[in-house]
Amino acid sequence: MALIVQKYGGTSVGSPEKIAAVAERVKRFVDQGDQVVVVVSAMSGETNRLIALAQGITESPSPREMDVLLSTGEQVTIALLAMSLQKIGCDARSYTGSQVAIVTDSAHMKARISRIDEQKMRADLDAGKVVIVAGFQGVDEQGNITTLGRGGSDTTGVALAAALQADECQIYTDVDGVYTTDPRVVPSAKRLERITFEEMLEMASLGSKVLQIRSVEFAGKYNVPLRVLSSFQEGPGTLISLEEDSSMEQPIVAGIAFNRDEAKLTLLGVPDLPGVASRILGPISAANVEVDMIVQNVAQDQTTDFTFTVHRNEYKKTLNILQQVCDDLGAREVRGDDGIAKVSLVGVGMRSHAGVASKMFDALAAESINIQMISTSEIKISVVVSEKYLELAVRALHTAFGLDAKAE
Ligand code: ADP
Ligand code: ASP
Ligand code: MG
C-alpha cells in the first residue's frame, strides 16, 4: 500500500467525460489498496476565461479580488470529481485550499506556501476516503484567498506530497512525460526516462512550462519523488529525482528549453567609467523590472555598449526608463528589440565536457542563424536569436546533439 498524490491538469479535467476518466483511474489505485490524494486544476481554458472577465471590467483589477475570482475554477473541478468518484462507488471528499488549510503569504497571484495542515487529509485517508484538493489556491493568515501563480496546481501537488510524506507525486498531463524539448515544436523530441531535479529546474526556468518552476524547487528541497505522466495513455512517464542515472552513459545535453517571453535593450556609447552599470540598472530594478541576461562590450574610444534582456511585458516601460538614463549619462542611443527568443541547452553532463558551446555555435552557423547574446552556467548554455529563427534553431540543436527519436 502506498500513499500517492496525483495532480491532473486542465486538459485532463476539460470535460465531464474526462473527469469521469480521471475518476476511473483514481479508483484503480484505490482498488489496488493505495491511499490517494488528488489535486485538480480548473477545466482547460477556464482560468483564461475568468481573467478575460475581469479585464472586461477594469484594466487593473485588485489582486485580492482576482484571487477570489480565479480560485473558483478549481472549486468547480474538485466538486465534479468528488461526484464522479462517488458515482462509481468510491468514497471521496473535496476541499478548497482554505479548507485544508494550505496557508500562504499574502502576495496575491504569486503567493508562497508557508505551511499545510495535513490532519484532515490524514483522517479522511485513514477512513478509506479519496481526498480531493483544489490546486493553485491557498489562504493567508488573515483568511484571504490567495493563488500561487499560473500553473500553480503543480506546486499544490508537490507541497501536499511533501507534507504527507507521500511515496510519489504523479503529475498527469497531456503529454506522456518530460521530453528533450517541447514535442509540439519538435515532433522528433524524445521522452526522457528520468531527469534530475537540477536539470528540470533549469528547463522550467528557461521556458519548458511542463512543470511550474516552484513545484520543481519544492520537490528538490523536500526530495519528493516526482513523475510526469499522461492522463490519456498508460506508460512509465518521466521520473524526476535527485540522482543522475549511473547505469547509462550520461548524455551531455538532457534537453533544450526555449522562450519567447523576453525583449532586448541596448544602450550605445555609454561612458566607460566605474559605477555606470549600476546607474543603468538601478532605475530599472527600482521600477521592479527583473533583468535576465546582461552583456557589456569591451570599451573603445572610452565608451562601451550595454545590452540586457527583460520580460517582454516590461519592454515599453524599460525602454522609457532607459531613454531617461541615456540622457542622464550622456550615452549615444537606446535600441530595443522585442522580437527575440532565448534557446538553452541544459544538462548536468556539461560539467565534465568541453566543447559544448562550440558545437552549439557550429550548428547555429550551419543554419545561418545569428547569435545575439550568450550566457552560460555550469549546466546550461543560452543564446538569444531572432524570434523568427526560434523553431529552426531548436530543431538544428536537437539534431546536432543527437536527441532526435529514432524513426520506428
Ligand atoms: P497541464 O494543463 O496538465 O498543467 P501544461 O500545458 O501546463 O499542462 O503542460 C504540458 C505542456 O507542456 C505540453 O502540452 C507541452 O506542449 C509543454 N511542454 C513544454 N516543454 C516540454 C517538455 N520539455 N516536455 C514535455 N512537454 C513540454
Ligand atoms: N488553473 C491555473 C492556471 O491555469 C492553475 C493550474 O492549472 O495549474 O494557471
Ligand atoms: Mg501546467
GROMACS .gro file of C-alpha atoms and ligand atoms in nm:
model
  445
    1MET     CA    1   0.000   0.000   0.000
    2ALA     CA    2   0.134   0.340  -0.097
    3LEU     CA    3   0.031   0.699  -0.036
    4ILE     CA    4   0.017   0.875  -0.371
    5VAL     CA    5  -0.059   1.235  -0.462
    6GLN     CA    6  -0.193   1.271  -0.817
    7LYS     CA    7  -0.229   1.606  -0.991
    8TYR     CA    8  -0.446   1.639  -1.303
    9GLY     CA    9  -0.401   1.948  -1.525
   10GLY     CA   10  -0.663   2.149  -1.711
   11THR     CA   11  -0.683   1.936  -2.025
   12SER     CA   12  -0.714   1.621  -1.814
   13VAL     CA   13  -1.031   1.757  -1.649
   14GLY     CA   14  -1.150   1.955  -1.953
   15SER     CA   15  -1.497   1.794  -1.981
   16PRO     CA   16  -1.734   1.582  -1.771
   17GLU     CA   17  -1.620   1.276  -1.970
   18LYS     CA   18  -1.256   1.346  -1.895
   19ILE     CA   19  -1.337   1.397  -1.527
   20ALA     CA   20  -1.511   1.058  -1.531
   21ALA     CA   21  -1.196   0.905  -1.684
   22VAL     CA   22  -0.985   1.061  -1.405
   23ALA     CA   23  -1.225   0.908  -1.150
   24GLU     CA   24  -1.178   0.565  -1.311
   25ARG     CA   25  -0.801   0.599  -1.293
   26VAL     CA   26  -0.810   0.709  -0.928
   27LYS     CA   27  -1.038   0.415  -0.846
   28ARG     CA   28  -0.787   0.171  -0.996
   29PHE     CA   29  -0.525   0.289  -0.746
   30VAL     CA   30  -0.777   0.272  -0.460
   31ASP     CA   31  -0.881  -0.083  -0.559
   32GLN     CA   32  -0.516  -0.179  -0.552
   33GLY     CA   33  -0.502  -0.064  -0.187
   34ASP     CA   34  -0.332   0.273  -0.228
   35GLN     CA   35  -0.430   0.589  -0.040
   36VAL     CA   36  -0.483   0.869  -0.292
   37VAL     CA   37  -0.490   1.248  -0.264
   38VAL     CA   38  -0.596   1.414  -0.589
   39VAL     CA   39  -0.515   1.773  -0.682
   40VAL     CA   40  -0.700   1.921  -0.979
   41SER     CA   41  -0.666   2.229  -1.196
   42ALA     CA   42  -0.956   2.425  -1.340
   43MET     CA   43  -1.107   2.290  -1.664
   44SER     CA   44  -0.885   2.391  -1.957
   45GLY     CA   45  -0.942   2.750  -2.067
   46GLU     CA   46  -1.134   2.838  -1.751
   47THR     CA   47  -0.863   3.044  -1.580
   48ASN     CA   48  -0.810   3.242  -1.901
   49ARG     CA   49  -1.186   3.295  -1.930
   50LEU     CA   50  -1.200   3.433  -1.574
   51ILE     CA   51  -0.905   3.666  -1.639
   52ALA     CA   52  -1.081   3.797  -1.952
   53LEU     CA   53  -1.399   3.861  -1.749
   54ALA     CA   54  -1.202   4.072  -1.502
   55GLN     CA   55  -1.025   4.260  -1.784
   56GLY     CA   56  -1.369   4.342  -1.923
   57ILE     CA   57  -1.443   4.534  -1.606
   58THR     CA   58  -1.113   4.706  -1.536
   59GLU     CA   59  -0.759   4.705  -1.672
   60SER     CA   60  -0.613   4.686  -1.322
   61PRO     CA   61  -0.828   4.466  -1.103
   62SER     CA   62  -0.732   4.434  -0.738
   63PRO     CA   63  -0.507   4.130  -0.688
   64ARG     CA   64  -0.714   4.023  -0.386
   65GLU     CA   65  -1.033   4.012  -0.591
   66MET     CA   66  -0.851   3.838  -0.878
   67ASP     CA   67  -0.769   3.557  -0.636
   68VAL     CA   68  -1.132   3.535  -0.519
   69LEU     CA   69  -1.228   3.508  -0.887
   70LEU     CA   70  -0.956   3.272  -1.014
   71SER     CA   71  -0.993   3.025  -0.729
   72THR     CA   72  -1.349   2.946  -0.844
   73GLY     CA   73  -1.217   2.749  -1.144
   74GLU     CA   74  -1.062   2.480  -0.926
   75GLN     CA   75  -1.362   2.474  -0.691
   76VAL     CA   76  -1.578   2.352  -0.979
   77THR     CA   77  -1.349   2.062  -1.069
   78ILE     CA   78  -1.299   1.932  -0.714
   79ALA     CA   79  -1.676   1.900  -0.668
   80LEU     CA   80  -1.731   1.737  -1.008
   81LEU     CA   81  -1.452   1.487  -0.947
   82ALA     CA   82  -1.586   1.402  -0.599
   83MET     CA   83  -1.931   1.337  -0.752
   84SER     CA   84  -1.779   1.123  -1.029
   85LEU     CA   85  -1.591   0.910  -0.774
   86GLN     CA   86  -1.897   0.873  -0.553
   87LYS     CA   87  -2.097   0.765  -0.856
   88ILE     CA   88  -1.863   0.471  -0.919
   89GLY     CA   89  -1.870   0.367  -0.555
   90CYS     CA   90  -1.554   0.537  -0.436
   91ASP     CA   91  -1.583   0.739  -0.115
   92ALA     CA   92  -1.436   1.085  -0.180
   93ARG     CA   93  -1.438   1.429  -0.025
   94SER     CA   94  -1.332   1.762  -0.176
   95TYR     CA   95  -1.161   2.058  -0.009
   96THR     CA   96  -1.070   2.409  -0.120
   97GLY     CA   97  -0.717   2.532  -0.036
   98SER     CA   98  -0.855   2.727   0.257
   99GLN     CA   99  -1.042   2.427   0.397
  100VAL     CA  100  -0.732   2.205   0.403
  101ALA     CA  101  -0.565   2.454   0.513
  102ILE     CA  102  -0.288   2.543   0.269
  103VAL     CA  103  -0.153   2.856   0.437
  104THR     CA  104   0.042   3.104   0.220
  105ASP     CA  105   0.189   3.451   0.248
  106SER     CA  106  -0.028   3.741   0.133
  107ALA     CA  107   0.136   3.800  -0.207
  108HIS     CA  108  -0.182   3.773  -0.414
  109MET     CA  109  -0.149   3.595  -0.750
  110LYS     CA  110   0.201   3.472  -0.665
  111ALA     CA  111   0.165   3.351  -0.308
  112ARG     CA  112   0.412   3.110  -0.150
  113ILE     CA  113   0.303   2.822   0.069
  114SER     CA  114   0.421   2.857   0.429
  115ARG     CA  115   0.254   2.556   0.591
  116ILE     CA  116  -0.002   2.285   0.533
  117ASP     CA  117  -0.229   2.130   0.794
  118GLU     CA  118  -0.243   1.768   0.693
  119GLN     CA  119  -0.462   1.640   0.983
  120LYS     CA  120  -0.793   1.645   0.799
  121MET     CA  121  -0.649   1.476   0.490
  122ARG     CA  122  -0.483   1.210   0.704
  123ALA     CA  123  -0.807   1.135   0.891
  124ASP     CA  124  -1.001   1.100   0.564
  125LEU     CA  125  -0.736   0.875   0.412
  126ASP     CA  126  -0.736   0.656   0.720
  127ALA     CA  127  -1.114   0.633   0.692
  128GLY     CA  128  -1.072   0.499   0.339
  129LYS     CA  129  -1.169   0.816   0.154
  130VAL     CA  130  -1.009   0.972  -0.152
  131VAL     CA  131  -0.913   1.331  -0.070
  132ILE     CA  132  -0.957   1.586  -0.349
  133VAL     CA  133  -0.790   1.924  -0.311
  134ALA     CA  134  -0.826   2.235  -0.528
  135GLY     CA  135  -0.493   2.318  -0.690
  136PHE     CA  136  -0.339   2.664  -0.730
  137GLN     CA  137  -0.504   2.818  -0.421
  138GLY     CA  138  -0.440   2.879  -0.055
  139VAL     CA  139  -0.535   3.110   0.227
  140ASP     CA  140  -0.325   3.372   0.407
  141GLU     CA  141  -0.304   3.415   0.786
  142GLN     CA  142  -0.587   3.670   0.770
  143GLY     CA  143  -0.820   3.431   0.588
  144ASN     CA  144  -0.790   3.590   0.242
  145ILE     CA  145  -0.796   3.355  -0.058
  146THR     CA  146  -0.462   3.352  -0.244
  147THR     CA  147  -0.337   3.187  -0.563
  148LEU     CA  148   0.010   3.053  -0.644
  149GLY     CA  149   0.073   3.191  -0.995
  150ARG     CA  150  -0.012   3.036  -1.333
  151GLY     CA  151   0.049   2.664  -1.342
  152GLY     CA  152   0.037   2.662  -0.961
  153SER     CA  153  -0.154   2.336  -0.923
  154ASP     CA  154   0.175   2.153  -0.984
  155THR     CA  155   0.309   2.323  -0.672
  156THR     CA  156  -0.001   2.231  -0.471
  157GLY     CA  157   0.052   1.868  -0.569
  158VAL     CA  158   0.419   1.861  -0.472
  159ALA     CA  159   0.360   2.056  -0.150
  160LEU     CA  160   0.088   1.812  -0.038
  161ALA     CA  161   0.314   1.519  -0.125
  162ALA     CA  162   0.591   1.675   0.088
  163ALA     CA  163   0.355   1.747   0.380
  164LEU     CA  164   0.210   1.394   0.374
  165GLN     CA  165   0.547   1.233   0.302
  166ALA     CA  166   0.383   1.060   0.008
  167ASP     CA  167   0.557   0.776  -0.171
  168GLU     CA  168   0.522   0.956  -0.505
  169CYS     CA  169   0.376   1.269  -0.659
  170GLN     CA  170   0.233   1.197  -1.003
  171ILE     CA  171   0.166   1.487  -1.240
  172TYR     CA  172  -0.085   1.377  -1.506
  173THR     CA  173  -0.095   1.596  -1.815
  174ASP     CA  174  -0.149   1.595  -2.192
  175VAL     CA  175   0.200   1.460  -2.277
  176ASP     CA  176   0.336   1.127  -2.156
  177GLY     CA  177   0.641   1.269  -1.981
  178VAL     CA  178   0.914   1.529  -1.998
  179TYR     CA  179   1.064   1.541  -2.346
  180THR     CA  180   1.403   1.651  -2.474
  181THR     CA  181   1.220   1.964  -2.590
  182ASP     CA  182   0.857   2.071  -2.636
  183PRO     CA  183   0.712   1.792  -2.855
  184ARG     CA  184   0.466   2.041  -3.004
  185VAL     CA  185   0.758   2.226  -3.162
  186VAL     CA  186   0.991   1.936  -3.241
  187PRO     CA  187   0.792   1.625  -3.334
  188SER     CA  188   1.107   1.412  -3.313
  189ALA     CA  189   1.154   1.503  -2.945
  190LYS     CA  190   1.214   1.203  -2.718
  191ARG     CA  191   1.058   1.119  -2.383
  192LEU     CA  192   1.316   1.108  -2.106
  193GLU     CA  193   1.309   0.807  -1.871
  194ARG     CA  194   1.444   1.028  -1.598
  195ILE     CA  195   1.586   1.372  -1.536
  196THR     CA  196   1.744   1.528  -1.226
  197PHE     CA  197   1.571   1.799  -1.020
  198GLU     CA  198   1.858   2.030  -1.109
  199GLU     CA  199   1.810   1.981  -1.484
  200MET     CA  200   1.432   2.003  -1.460
  201LEU     CA  201   1.461   2.326  -1.263
  202GLU     CA  202   1.682   2.478  -1.536
  203MET     CA  203   1.448   2.352  -1.809
  204ALA     CA  204   1.143   2.501  -1.633
  205SER     CA  205   1.321   2.830  -1.555
  206LEU     CA  206   1.436   2.860  -1.916
  207GLY     CA  207   1.089   2.816  -2.058
  208SER     CA  208   0.976   2.450  -2.054
  209LYS     CA  209   0.641   2.505  -1.892
  210VAL     CA  210   0.554   2.138  -1.847
  211LEU     CA  211   0.601   2.196  -1.471
  212GLN     CA  212   0.572   2.517  -1.271
  213ILE     CA  213   0.923   2.626  -1.159
  214ARG     CA  214   0.818   2.649  -0.795
  215SER     CA  215   0.695   2.287  -0.795
  216VAL     CA  216   1.038   2.161  -0.905
  217GLU     CA  217   1.211   2.373  -0.642
  218PHE     CA  218   0.979   2.228  -0.379
  219ALA     CA  219   1.030   1.871  -0.497
  220GLY     CA  220   1.409   1.914  -0.491
  221LYS     CA  221   1.409   2.074  -0.147
  222TYR     CA  222   1.195   1.802   0.014
  223ASN     CA  223   1.318   1.521  -0.212
  224VAL     CA  224   0.967   1.432  -0.328
  225PRO     CA  225   0.979   1.161  -0.596
  226LEU     CA  226   0.804   1.327  -0.888
  227ARG     CA  227   0.672   1.164  -1.205
  228VAL     CA  228   0.517   1.328  -1.512
  229LEU     CA  229   0.267   1.102  -1.690
  230SER     CA  230  -0.013   1.113  -1.947
  231SER     CA  231  -0.377   1.121  -1.841
  232PHE     CA  232  -0.473   0.963  -2.170
  233GLN     CA  233  -0.237   0.672  -2.214
  234GLU     CA  234  -0.055   0.422  -1.996
  235GLY     CA  235   0.322   0.435  -1.959
  236PRO     CA  236   0.606   0.495  -1.716
  237GLY     CA  237   0.631   0.872  -1.783
  238THR     CA  238   0.941   1.058  -1.664
  239LEU     CA  239   1.086   1.027  -1.315
  240ILE     CA  240   1.239   1.344  -1.174
  241SER     CA  241   1.483   1.259  -0.900
  242LEU     CA  242   1.794   1.353  -0.713
  243GLU     CA  243   2.032   1.103  -0.864
  244GLU     CA  244   2.188   1.109  -1.203
  245ASP     CA  245   2.135   0.787  -1.393
  246SER     CA  246   2.457   0.598  -1.329
  247SER     CA  247   2.351   0.288  -1.521
  248MET     CA  248   2.372   0.467  -1.854
  249GLU     CA  249   2.631   0.693  -2.001
  250GLN     CA  250   2.519   1.043  -1.907
  251PRO     CA  251   2.412   1.239  -2.215
  252ILE     CA  252   2.584   1.576  -2.234
  253VAL     CA  253   2.261   1.758  -2.311
  254ALA     CA  254   1.942   1.638  -2.140
  255GLY     CA  255   1.712   1.882  -2.314
  256ILE     CA  256   1.654   2.208  -2.496
  257ALA     CA  257   1.437   2.482  -2.347
  258PHE     CA  258   1.324   2.799  -2.517
  259ASN     CA  259   1.112   3.103  -2.454
  260ARG     CA  260   0.969   3.396  -2.640
  261ASP     CA  261   0.896   3.599  -2.329
  262GLU     CA  262   1.195   3.829  -2.339
  263ALA     CA  263   1.293   4.157  -2.506
  264LYS     CA  264   1.640   4.303  -2.557
  265LEU     CA  265   1.753   4.659  -2.485
  266THR     CA  266   2.087   4.820  -2.568
  267LEU     CA  267   2.242   5.145  -2.454
  268LEU     CA  268   2.509   5.251  -2.707
  269GLY     CA  269   2.806   5.477  -2.643
  270VAL     CA  270   2.800   5.468  -2.263
  271PRO     CA  271   3.099   5.642  -2.098
  272ASP     CA  272   3.330   5.365  -1.970
  273LEU     CA  273   3.351   5.468  -1.605
  274PRO     CA  274   3.315   5.289  -1.271
  275GLY     CA  275   2.955   5.284  -1.147
  276VAL     CA  276   2.793   5.306  -1.489
  277ALA     CA  277   2.637   4.957  -1.485
  278SER     CA  278   2.475   5.034  -1.155
  279ARG     CA  279   2.345   5.370  -1.282
  280ILE     CA  280   2.187   5.190  -1.579
  281LEU     CA  281   2.030   4.901  -1.389
  282GLY     CA  282   1.950   5.090  -1.065
  283PRO     CA  283   1.644   5.276  -1.202
  284ILE     CA  284   1.530   4.956  -1.374
  285SER     CA  285   1.533   4.747  -1.059
  286ALA     CA  286   1.377   5.041  -0.868
  287ALA     CA  287   1.086   5.008  -1.111
  288ASN     CA  288   1.060   4.639  -1.013
  289VAL     CA  289   1.170   4.512  -1.353
  290GLU     CA  290   1.373   4.192  -1.342
  291VAL     CA  291   1.677   4.176  -1.568
  292ASP     CA  292   1.783   3.842  -1.712
  293MET     CA  293   2.089   3.832  -1.941
  294ILE     CA  294   2.346   4.113  -1.939
  295VAL     CA  295   2.631   4.175  -2.184
  296GLN     CA  296   2.878   4.461  -2.176
  297ASN     CA  297   3.131   4.502  -2.452
  298VAL     CA  298   3.498   4.592  -2.430
  299ALA     CA  299   3.538   4.968  -2.435
  300GLN     CA  300   3.652   5.151  -2.749
  301ASP     CA  301   3.713   5.528  -2.751
  302GLN     CA  302   3.627   5.539  -2.378
  303THR     CA  303   3.272   5.423  -2.444
  304THR     CA  304   3.102   5.087  -2.428
  305ASP     CA  305   2.770   4.925  -2.529
  306PHE     CA  306   2.548   4.771  -2.263
  307THR     CA  307   2.281   4.514  -2.353
  308PHE     CA  308   2.032   4.328  -2.134
  309THR     CA  309   1.702   4.142  -2.155
  310VAL     CA  310   1.377   4.183  -1.959
  311HIS     CA  311   1.036   4.016  -1.971
  312ARG     CA  312   0.852   4.121  -2.287
  313ASN     CA  313   0.564   4.263  -2.081
  314GLU     CA  314   0.809   4.512  -1.929
  315TYR     CA  315   0.963   4.614  -2.263
  316LYS     CA  316   0.791   4.951  -2.317
  317LYS     CA  317   0.828   5.053  -1.954
  318THR     CA  318   1.201   4.967  -1.959
  319LEU     CA  319   1.255   5.147  -2.290
  320ASN     CA  320   1.116   5.467  -2.137
  321ILE     CA  321   1.335   5.436  -1.828
  322LEU     CA  322   1.642   5.367  -2.043
  323GLN     CA  323   1.580   5.675  -2.255
  324GLN     CA  324   1.597   5.883  -1.939
  325VAL     CA  325   1.914   5.701  -1.826
  326CYS     CA  326   2.066   5.765  -2.169
  327ASP     CA  327   2.012   6.140  -2.132
  328ASP     CA  328   2.142   6.141  -1.774
  329LEU     CA  329   2.460   5.951  -1.862
  330GLY     CA  330   2.528   6.129  -2.187
  331ALA     CA  331   2.515   5.797  -2.375
  332ARG     CA  332   2.466   5.795  -2.752
  333GLU     CA  333   2.150   5.599  -2.822
  334VAL     CA  334   1.893   5.346  -2.698
  335ARG     CA  335   1.795   5.048  -2.911
  336GLY     CA  336   1.539   4.779  -2.841
  337ASP     CA  337   1.408   4.460  -2.993
  338ASP     CA  338   1.105   4.267  -2.871
  339GLY     CA  339   1.128   4.006  -3.148
  340ILE     CA  340   1.389   3.785  -2.984
  341ALA     CA  341   1.385   3.436  -2.836
  342LYS     CA  342   1.614   3.252  -2.598
  343VAL     CA  343   1.724   2.895  -2.668
  344SER     CA  344   1.906   2.697  -2.399
  345LEU     CA  345   2.085   2.364  -2.379
  346VAL     CA  346   2.057   2.200  -2.036
  347GLY     CA  347   2.244   1.902  -1.896
  348VAL     CA  348   2.446   1.804  -1.590
  349GLY     CA  349   2.678   1.621  -1.831
  350MET     CA  350   2.810   1.961  -1.949
  351ARG     CA  351   3.006   1.991  -1.626
  352SER     CA  352   3.254   1.735  -1.746
  353HIS     CA  353   3.252   1.809  -2.119
  354ALA     CA  354   3.436   2.081  -2.305
  355GLY     CA  355   3.329   2.191  -2.649
  356VAL     CA  356   2.952   2.202  -2.596
  357ALA     CA  357   2.939   2.574  -2.673
  358SER     CA  358   3.141   2.549  -2.992
  359LYS     CA  359   2.930   2.259  -3.114
  360MET     CA  360   2.619   2.466  -3.040
  361PHE     CA  361   2.754   2.766  -3.229
  362ASP     CA  362   2.858   2.547  -3.525
  363ALA     CA  363   2.508   2.404  -3.550
  364LEU     CA  364   2.353   2.751  -3.550
  365ALA     CA  365   2.607   2.883  -3.800
  366ALA     CA  366   2.528   2.595  -4.036
  367GLU     CA  367   2.171   2.729  -4.049
  368SER     CA  368   2.297   3.090  -4.084
  369ILE     CA  369   2.136   3.184  -3.754
  370ASN     CA  370   2.296   3.488  -3.595
  371ILE     CA  371   2.364   3.470  -3.220
  372GLN     CA  372   2.286   3.799  -3.047
  373MET     CA  373   2.376   3.720  -2.687
  374ILE     CA  374   2.526   3.427  -2.496
  375SER     CA  375   2.519   3.328  -2.132
  376THR     CA  376   2.647   3.016  -1.963
  377SER     CA  377   2.639   2.842  -1.627
  378GLU     CA  378   2.771   2.504  -1.515
  379ILE     CA  379   2.480   2.308  -1.660
  380LYS     CA  380   2.335   2.533  -1.931
  381ILE     CA  381   2.421   2.749  -2.231
  382SER     CA  382   2.167   3.006  -2.352
  383VAL     CA  383   2.169   3.211  -2.670
  384VAL     CA  384   1.943   3.489  -2.788
  385VAL     CA  385   1.839   3.471  -3.152
  386SER     CA  386   1.583   3.644  -3.367
  387GLU     CA  387   1.239   3.505  -3.287
  388LYS     CA  388   1.180   3.411  -3.648
  389TYR     CA  389   1.459   3.154  -3.628
  390LEU     CA  390   1.349   3.001  -3.299
  391GLU     CA  391   1.200   2.678  -3.430
  392LEU     CA  392   1.481   2.627  -3.680
  393ALA     CA  393   1.739   2.680  -3.404
  394VAL     CA  394   1.573   2.434  -3.166
  395ARG     CA  395   1.544   2.167  -3.437
  396ALA     CA  396   1.902   2.214  -3.555
  397LEU     CA  397   2.036   2.183  -3.200
  398HIS     CA  398   1.812   1.887  -3.127
  399THR     CA  399   1.966   1.701  -3.420
  400ALA     CA  400   2.324   1.820  -3.358
  401PHE     CA  401   2.321   1.687  -3.001
  402GLY     CA  402   2.177   1.350  -3.102
  403LEU     CA  403   1.844   1.399  -2.927
  404ASP     CA  404   1.611   1.304  -3.214
  405ALA     CA  405   1.399   0.997  -3.157
  406LYS     CA  406   1.490   0.715  -3.393
  407ALA     CA  407   1.234   0.666  -3.668
  408GLU     CA  408   1.037   0.346  -3.600
  409ADP     P1  409  -0.137   2.096  -1.760
  409ADP     O1  410  -0.258   2.171  -1.804
  409ADP     O2  411  -0.161   1.949  -1.748
  409ADP     O3  412  -0.073   2.154  -1.638
  409ADP     P2  413   0.063   2.224  -1.927
  409ADP     O4  414   0.009   2.280  -2.053
  409ADP     O5  415   0.090   2.316  -1.814
  409ADP     O6  416  -0.034   2.104  -1.881
  409ADP     O7  417   0.198   2.142  -1.956
  409ADP     C1  418   0.203   2.044  -2.058
  409ADP     C2  419   0.260   2.103  -2.186
  409ADP     O8  420   0.395   2.141  -2.166
  409ADP     C3  421   0.267   2.006  -2.303
  409ADP     O9  422   0.145   2.001  -2.374
  409ADP     C4  423   0.383   2.059  -2.386
  409ADP    O10  424   0.341   2.129  -2.501
  409ADP     C5  425   0.454   2.157  -2.295
  409ADP     N1  426   0.599   2.134  -2.286
  409ADP     C6  427   0.695   2.230  -2.295
  409ADP     N2  428   0.817   2.177  -2.287
  409ADP     C7  429   0.801   2.044  -2.267
  409ADP     C8  430   0.892   1.934  -2.250
  409ADP     N3  431   1.024   1.951  -2.249
  409ADP     N4  432   0.839   1.810  -2.234
  409ADP     C9  433   0.706   1.790  -2.234
  409ADP     N5  434   0.615   1.890  -2.250
  409ADP    C10  435   0.661   2.015  -2.267
  410ASP     N1  436  -0.574   2.693  -1.332
  410ASP     C1  437  -0.446   2.757  -1.307
  410ASP     C2  438  -0.384   2.804  -1.438
  410ASP     O1  439  -0.444   2.786  -1.543
  410ASP     C3  440  -0.352   2.669  -1.231
  410ASP     C4  441  -0.309   2.542  -1.299
  410ASP     O2  442  -0.374   2.498  -1.393
  410ASP     O3  443  -0.207   2.485  -1.257
  410ASP     O4  444  -0.279   2.862  -1.436
  411MG      MG  445   0.059   2.318  -1.609
   0.00000   0.00000   0.00000
